[in-house]
Short mmCIF file of C-alpha atoms in Angstrom, two decimals:
data_model
loop_
_atom_site.label_atom_id
_atom_site.label_comp_id
_atom_site.label_asym_id
_atom_site.label_seq_id
_atom_site.Cartn_x
_atom_site.Cartn_y
_atom_site.Cartn_z
CA MET A 1 -228.38 167.14 89.77
CA ASN A 2 -230.49 168.72 87.06
CA ASN A 3 -231.85 167.63 83.69
CA LYS A 4 -228.73 168.97 81.94
CA THR A 5 -226.41 166.64 83.87
CA PRO A 6 -224.87 164.06 81.51
CA LYS A 7 -226.29 160.69 82.54
CA PHE A 8 -224.49 157.78 80.87
CA GLY A 9 -220.70 157.48 80.71
CA VAL A 10 -217.79 155.08 80.36
CA GLY A 11 -214.15 155.11 81.39
CA LEU A 12 -211.69 156.57 78.87
CA ARG A 13 -209.15 153.80 78.23
CA ARG A 14 -206.05 153.87 75.98
CA GLU A 15 -207.31 150.82 74.03
CA HIS A 16 -210.01 153.07 72.58
CA TYR A 17 -207.82 156.08 71.73
CA PRO A 18 -207.44 155.21 67.99
CA TYR A 19 -211.20 154.65 67.59
CA LEU A 20 -212.24 157.79 69.47
CA MET A 21 -209.74 159.95 67.60
CA GLU A 22 -211.75 159.16 64.47
CA LYS A 23 -214.52 161.22 66.12
CA PRO A 24 -217.27 158.62 65.70
CA ASN A 25 -220.85 159.19 66.77
CA THR A 26 -221.34 157.37 70.08
CA ASP A 27 -224.08 156.61 72.59
CA ILE A 28 -221.87 158.08 75.34
CA ASP A 29 -222.83 161.24 77.26
CA TRP A 30 -219.54 161.63 79.17
CA PHE A 31 -216.18 160.00 79.99
CA GLU A 32 -214.46 159.30 83.28
CA VAL A 33 -210.65 159.52 83.32
CA ILE A 34 -208.27 158.08 85.90
CA SER A 35 -206.67 161.25 87.28
CA GLU A 36 -203.18 159.82 87.75
CA ASN A 37 -202.97 158.81 84.06
CA TYR A 38 -203.15 162.47 83.03
CA MET A 39 -201.25 164.27 85.80
CA ASN A 40 -197.76 165.55 84.91
CA THR A 41 -197.91 164.58 81.26
CA GLU A 42 -197.82 166.41 77.97
CA GLY A 43 -197.72 163.24 75.89
CA ARG A 44 -200.32 161.37 73.87
CA PRO A 45 -202.68 160.66 76.84
CA MET A 46 -203.08 164.39 77.47
CA SER A 47 -203.49 165.27 73.80
CA VAL A 48 -206.21 162.59 73.49
CA LEU A 49 -207.91 163.81 76.63
CA GLU A 50 -207.96 167.41 75.43
CA SER A 51 -209.43 166.26 72.12
CA ILE A 52 -212.12 164.20 73.90
CA ARG A 53 -212.83 167.11 76.24
CA LYS A 54 -213.81 169.28 73.27
CA ASP A 55 -216.70 166.90 72.58
CA TYR A 56 -217.70 165.46 75.97
CA PRO A 57 -217.98 166.39 79.65
CA ILE A 58 -215.58 164.42 81.84
CA THR A 59 -214.99 163.44 85.44
CA CYS A 60 -211.64 162.89 87.18
CA HIS A 61 -211.55 159.68 89.25
CA GLY A 62 -208.42 159.07 91.30
CA VAL A 63 -206.80 156.00 92.82
CA GLY A 64 -203.86 157.69 94.58
CA MET A 65 -205.21 160.24 97.05
CA SER A 66 -205.02 157.70 99.92
CA LEU A 67 -207.66 159.42 102.05
CA GLY A 68 -207.44 156.63 104.63
CA SER A 69 -203.71 156.88 105.29
CA SER A 70 -202.56 158.09 108.70
CA ASN A 71 -200.03 160.27 106.84
CA GLU A 72 -200.99 163.69 105.56
CA ILE A 73 -202.26 163.93 102.00
CA ASP A 74 -199.25 164.48 99.70
CA PRO A 75 -199.24 168.25 98.91
CA LYS A 76 -197.48 167.68 95.57
CA TYR A 77 -200.17 165.18 94.58
CA LEU A 78 -202.86 167.74 95.37
CA LYS A 79 -200.99 170.46 93.46
CA ASP A 80 -200.70 168.22 90.38
CA LEU A 81 -204.36 167.21 90.62
CA LYS A 82 -205.41 170.86 90.88
CA LEU A 83 -203.43 171.65 87.70
CA LEU A 84 -205.26 168.85 85.88
CA ILE A 85 -208.64 170.01 87.16
CA ASP A 86 -207.97 173.59 86.09
CA ARG A 87 -206.97 172.32 82.66
CA VAL A 88 -209.88 169.99 81.85
CA ASP A 89 -212.71 171.33 84.08
CA PRO A 90 -214.33 168.03 85.16
CA PHE A 91 -217.91 168.10 86.45
CA LEU A 92 -216.89 165.74 89.28
CA VAL A 93 -213.68 164.81 91.12
CA SER A 94 -213.62 161.60 93.12
CA ASP A 95 -211.41 159.06 94.89
CA HIS A 96 -211.88 156.09 97.22
CA LEU A 97 -212.55 155.43 100.88
CA ALA A 98 -209.25 153.54 101.16
CA TRP A 99 -205.52 153.92 101.63
CA ASN A 100 -202.55 152.85 99.50
CA HIS A 101 -199.77 155.23 100.60
CA PHE A 102 -197.75 155.14 103.82
CA ASN A 103 -194.36 156.72 104.71
CA GLY A 104 -193.46 157.28 101.08
CA ASN A 105 -194.36 153.78 99.95
CA ARG A 106 -197.24 153.16 97.55
CA LEU A 107 -199.28 150.01 97.02
CA HIS A 108 -201.08 149.13 93.82
CA GLU A 109 -204.19 147.96 95.66
CA LEU A 110 -206.81 150.00 97.49
CA ILE A 111 -206.80 148.89 101.13
CA PRO A 112 -209.95 149.31 103.25
CA VAL A 113 -209.94 151.39 106.42
CA PRO A 114 -211.26 150.44 109.86
CA TYR A 115 -214.64 152.00 110.52
CA HIS A 116 -214.41 153.68 113.94
CA GLU A 117 -214.34 157.20 115.42
CA GLU A 118 -210.55 157.62 115.23
CA SER A 119 -210.32 156.81 111.51
CA LEU A 120 -213.43 158.89 110.88
CA GLU A 121 -211.68 161.93 112.36
CA VAL A 122 -208.48 161.34 110.35
CA ILE A 123 -210.29 160.86 107.03
CA ALA A 124 -212.64 163.78 107.63
CA ASN A 125 -209.60 166.02 108.19
CA HIS A 126 -208.04 164.71 104.97
CA ILE A 127 -211.22 165.40 103.00
CA ASP A 128 -211.38 168.91 104.46
CA GLN A 129 -207.75 169.44 103.37
CA VAL A 130 -208.47 168.19 99.84
CA GLN A 131 -211.68 170.18 99.43
CA ASN A 132 -209.98 173.34 100.67
CA GLU A 133 -207.02 172.83 98.33
CA LEU A 134 -209.16 172.01 95.30
CA GLN A 135 -211.83 174.58 96.21
CA ARG A 136 -214.63 172.13 95.43
CA GLN A 137 -216.56 169.19 96.85
CA ILE A 138 -215.16 165.77 96.10
CA ALA A 139 -216.98 162.44 95.95
CA VAL A 140 -215.78 159.40 97.92
CA GLU A 141 -216.37 155.88 96.57
CA ASN A 142 -217.20 152.76 98.57
CA ILE A 143 -214.66 150.03 97.76
CA SER A 144 -214.72 146.26 97.43
CA ALA A 145 -212.94 144.45 100.27
CA TYR A 146 -211.76 140.97 101.13
CA PHE A 147 -211.16 141.33 104.87
CA GLN A 148 -212.67 143.32 107.73
CA TYR A 149 -211.07 144.92 110.80
CA THR A 150 -212.11 143.56 114.20
CA SER A 151 -211.65 147.12 115.56
CA SER A 152 -214.49 148.51 113.42
CA THR A 153 -217.45 149.78 115.42
CA MET A 154 -219.69 150.59 112.45
CA ASN A 155 -220.18 149.37 108.89
CA GLU A 156 -219.01 151.09 105.71
CA CYS A 157 -222.31 152.75 104.82
CA GLU A 158 -222.68 154.21 108.33
CA PHE A 159 -219.09 155.47 108.08
CA LEU A 160 -219.70 157.06 104.67
CA SER A 161 -222.86 158.73 105.90
CA LEU A 162 -221.01 160.28 108.86
CA LEU A 163 -218.25 161.49 106.50
CA THR A 164 -220.81 163.37 104.41
CA GLN A 165 -222.20 165.00 107.56
CA LYS A 166 -218.77 166.06 108.86
CA THR A 167 -217.23 167.26 105.58
CA GLY A 168 -220.02 167.94 103.08
CA CYS A 169 -218.37 165.51 100.66
CA LEU A 170 -220.41 163.57 98.11
CA ILE A 171 -220.67 159.82 97.52
CA LEU A 172 -219.79 157.88 94.40
CA LEU A 173 -221.85 154.75 94.91
CA ASP A 174 -220.35 151.63 93.29
CA ILE A 175 -223.21 149.14 92.96
CA ASN A 176 -220.86 146.31 91.94
CA ASN A 177 -218.68 146.85 95.02
CA ILE A 178 -221.74 146.72 97.26
CA TYR A 179 -222.83 143.43 95.67
CA VAL A 180 -219.32 141.92 95.93
CA ASN A 181 -219.01 142.86 99.61
CA ALA A 182 -222.57 141.74 100.37
CA LYS A 183 -221.82 138.34 98.89
CA ASN A 184 -218.38 138.03 100.54
CA PHE A 185 -219.51 139.23 103.97
CA GLN A 186 -223.17 138.12 103.85
CA PHE A 187 -225.28 141.23 104.30
CA ASN A 188 -228.30 142.64 102.47
CA PRO A 189 -227.09 145.15 99.83
CA ILE A 190 -230.42 146.95 99.83
CA ASP A 191 -230.02 147.68 103.55
CA PHE A 192 -226.61 149.21 102.73
CA ILE A 193 -228.01 151.45 99.99
CA LYS A 194 -231.00 152.55 102.10
CA THR A 195 -228.58 153.85 104.75
CA ILE A 196 -226.66 156.10 102.35
CA PRO A 197 -228.11 159.66 102.35
CA LYS A 198 -229.81 159.90 98.95
CA LYS A 199 -229.00 163.57 98.50
CA SER A 200 -225.25 162.82 98.74
CA ILE A 201 -225.16 160.24 95.93
CA THR A 202 -223.66 162.03 92.95
CA GLN A 203 -222.57 159.21 90.62
CA ILE A 204 -223.04 155.46 90.13
CA HIS A 205 -220.34 152.97 89.09
CA LEU A 206 -221.09 149.59 87.52
CA ALA A 207 -218.52 146.91 86.68
CA GLY A 208 -218.03 143.18 86.31
CA PHE A 209 -216.65 140.96 89.08
CA THR A 210 -214.98 137.55 88.75
CA ASP A 211 -216.38 134.60 90.70
CA MET A 212 -213.35 132.94 92.36
CA GLY A 213 -215.43 130.07 93.73
CA ASN A 214 -215.44 130.92 97.42
CA PHE A 215 -215.48 134.72 97.01
CA LEU A 216 -216.19 137.42 94.43
CA PHE A 217 -213.24 139.47 93.13
CA ASP A 218 -213.77 143.01 91.80
CA THR A 219 -211.72 142.67 88.60
CA HIS A 220 -213.49 145.03 86.15
CA ALA A 221 -212.71 142.34 83.59
CA GLU A 222 -216.20 141.14 82.61
CA PRO A 223 -219.62 142.49 81.67
CA VAL A 224 -221.81 143.69 84.52
CA HIS A 225 -223.40 140.59 86.03
CA SER A 226 -227.16 140.09 86.03
CA GLU A 227 -227.24 140.20 89.85
CA VAL A 228 -225.67 143.69 89.78
CA TRP A 229 -228.14 144.91 87.15
CA ASN A 230 -230.89 143.53 89.36
CA LEU A 231 -229.46 145.37 92.37
CA LEU A 232 -229.32 148.63 90.42
CA GLU A 233 -232.94 148.27 89.34
CA THR A 234 -234.19 147.44 92.81
CA SER A 235 -232.15 150.31 94.32
CA LEU A 236 -233.60 153.11 92.22
CA GLU A 237 -235.98 154.28 94.94
CA TYR A 238 -232.92 155.25 97.01
CA ILE A 239 -230.89 156.84 94.19
CA PRO A 240 -231.36 160.37 92.80
CA GLU A 241 -233.36 160.37 89.56
CA ASN A 242 -230.77 162.02 87.30
CA VAL A 243 -227.59 160.66 88.84
CA PRO A 244 -224.84 159.96 86.25
CA ILE A 245 -224.11 156.25 85.70
CA MET A 246 -220.95 154.79 84.18
CA ILE A 247 -219.42 151.45 83.20
CA GLU A 248 -215.89 150.61 84.43
CA TRP A 249 -213.95 148.05 82.37
CA ASP A 250 -210.19 147.91 83.04
CA GLU A 251 -209.03 144.37 82.18
CA ASN A 252 -209.76 142.43 78.99
CA VAL A 253 -211.04 145.74 77.63
CA PRO A 254 -213.56 145.05 74.83
CA GLU A 255 -214.20 146.95 71.63
CA PHE A 256 -215.90 150.27 72.22
CA HIS A 257 -219.29 149.21 70.84
CA LYS A 258 -219.52 146.55 73.58
CA LEU A 259 -219.17 149.28 76.21
CA GLU A 260 -221.97 151.17 74.49
CA THR A 261 -224.12 148.03 74.58
CA GLU A 262 -223.45 147.66 78.31
CA LEU A 263 -224.25 151.29 78.97
CA ASN A 264 -227.50 151.06 77.04
CA LYS A 265 -228.62 148.37 79.50
CA ALA A 266 -228.38 151.04 82.21
CA ARG A 267 -230.23 153.47 79.95
CA LYS A 268 -233.03 150.90 79.52
CA ILE A 269 -233.34 150.39 83.28
CA MET A 270 -233.50 154.14 83.91
CA ASN A 271 -236.13 154.54 81.21
CA LYS A 272 -238.21 151.81 82.90
CA LYS A 273 -237.85 153.77 86.14
CA ALA A 274 -239.18 156.89 84.42
CA LYS A 275 -242.23 154.85 83.34
CA ASN A 276 -242.62 153.31 86.85
CA GLU A 277 -241.93 149.81 85.48
CA THR A 278 -238.97 148.87 87.71
CA LYS A 279 -239.02 146.23 90.43
CA GLU A 280 -240.05 147.07 93.97
CA PRO A 281 -237.14 146.98 96.46
CA SER A 282 -238.81 144.24 98.47
CA GLU A 283 -238.41 141.83 95.51
CA PHE A 284 -234.61 141.76 95.95
CA ILE A 285 -233.70 139.28 98.65
CA PHE A 286 -229.98 138.58 99.10
#
C-alpha cells in the first residue's frame, strides 16, 4: 500500500442510494460493493454504482465464490465477475474462506472449512483458478464461525498464512470476526493476528456483533463494539500502516451520517497510531 491508497470506506447499501445520488460531501474515501448485487444487471443498482464510481474508488467483495467447496469454481460466476471488474475497475477483489455452494445448490450462509492439508490443497487450487481467470490477486477474508471440525489439524490463521504462501493471495482481515471467534472458542485474538503475515493484509473489516447470551453472533446489525475497537487499536503493530479500513453494516442499516461517525472512530485510532499514542499489544488480555 502507498500513501495514495484510499484509507476509510463503508459498504454501499441500497438504503443510502437516494442520499448519495444527491452527491453530498462525505467523510468517505471509498466504497465496498457486494459483487453479486451488481453482476448481470443493468437496472438501478448498476446505474447507482456507475454514478458512485465517478466520484469514489471501490472494491468488489463477494459472498458467492465458494472457495471452500469441493466442486470446481463455477465458470459462469467467474465470467460474470470478470465483466463487473472490467466495468468498474475496483482496487481490490475479495471473497471469504468458506463454502456455500455444492452440486448446484446454494446456501445463504458462509460455512467454514476444515483446516487440514487436503482442504488447503483444494482451496489453493481454486484460488489459483480464480486469480488466473481474473488476471489479478484476490484477497481472502477470515469468517466468523459457530462450530469447528474435529478433523482440523491447524487453526484458521495458520491455514490462511499457508494459503498466502501457496497462491500469493492477499488477506482481508475482519477484526470483528476474529473477536467473535475468540470469544466463542476461547483463544487470544492478538495471537491470531500476530500469526497472519503482515505484508499480506490488504484491507480491514469492522462490524457489530450481537450478544446472544452464550455466544456472539456476527450480525452486522449494530455499531462496532468497544471490545472490537480495542482489538483494532492493540493490533496496529501487526497491521500495515496504510491499510484501508471499512465499516460493514447490513441489518438495521442506519442513516448515512451514522456510518460516517463510526468510520471517523477508526480515523481517530489511526491518527493516534501515527502519533504513537495507541495502546501496547500487551495491554489487551482476552
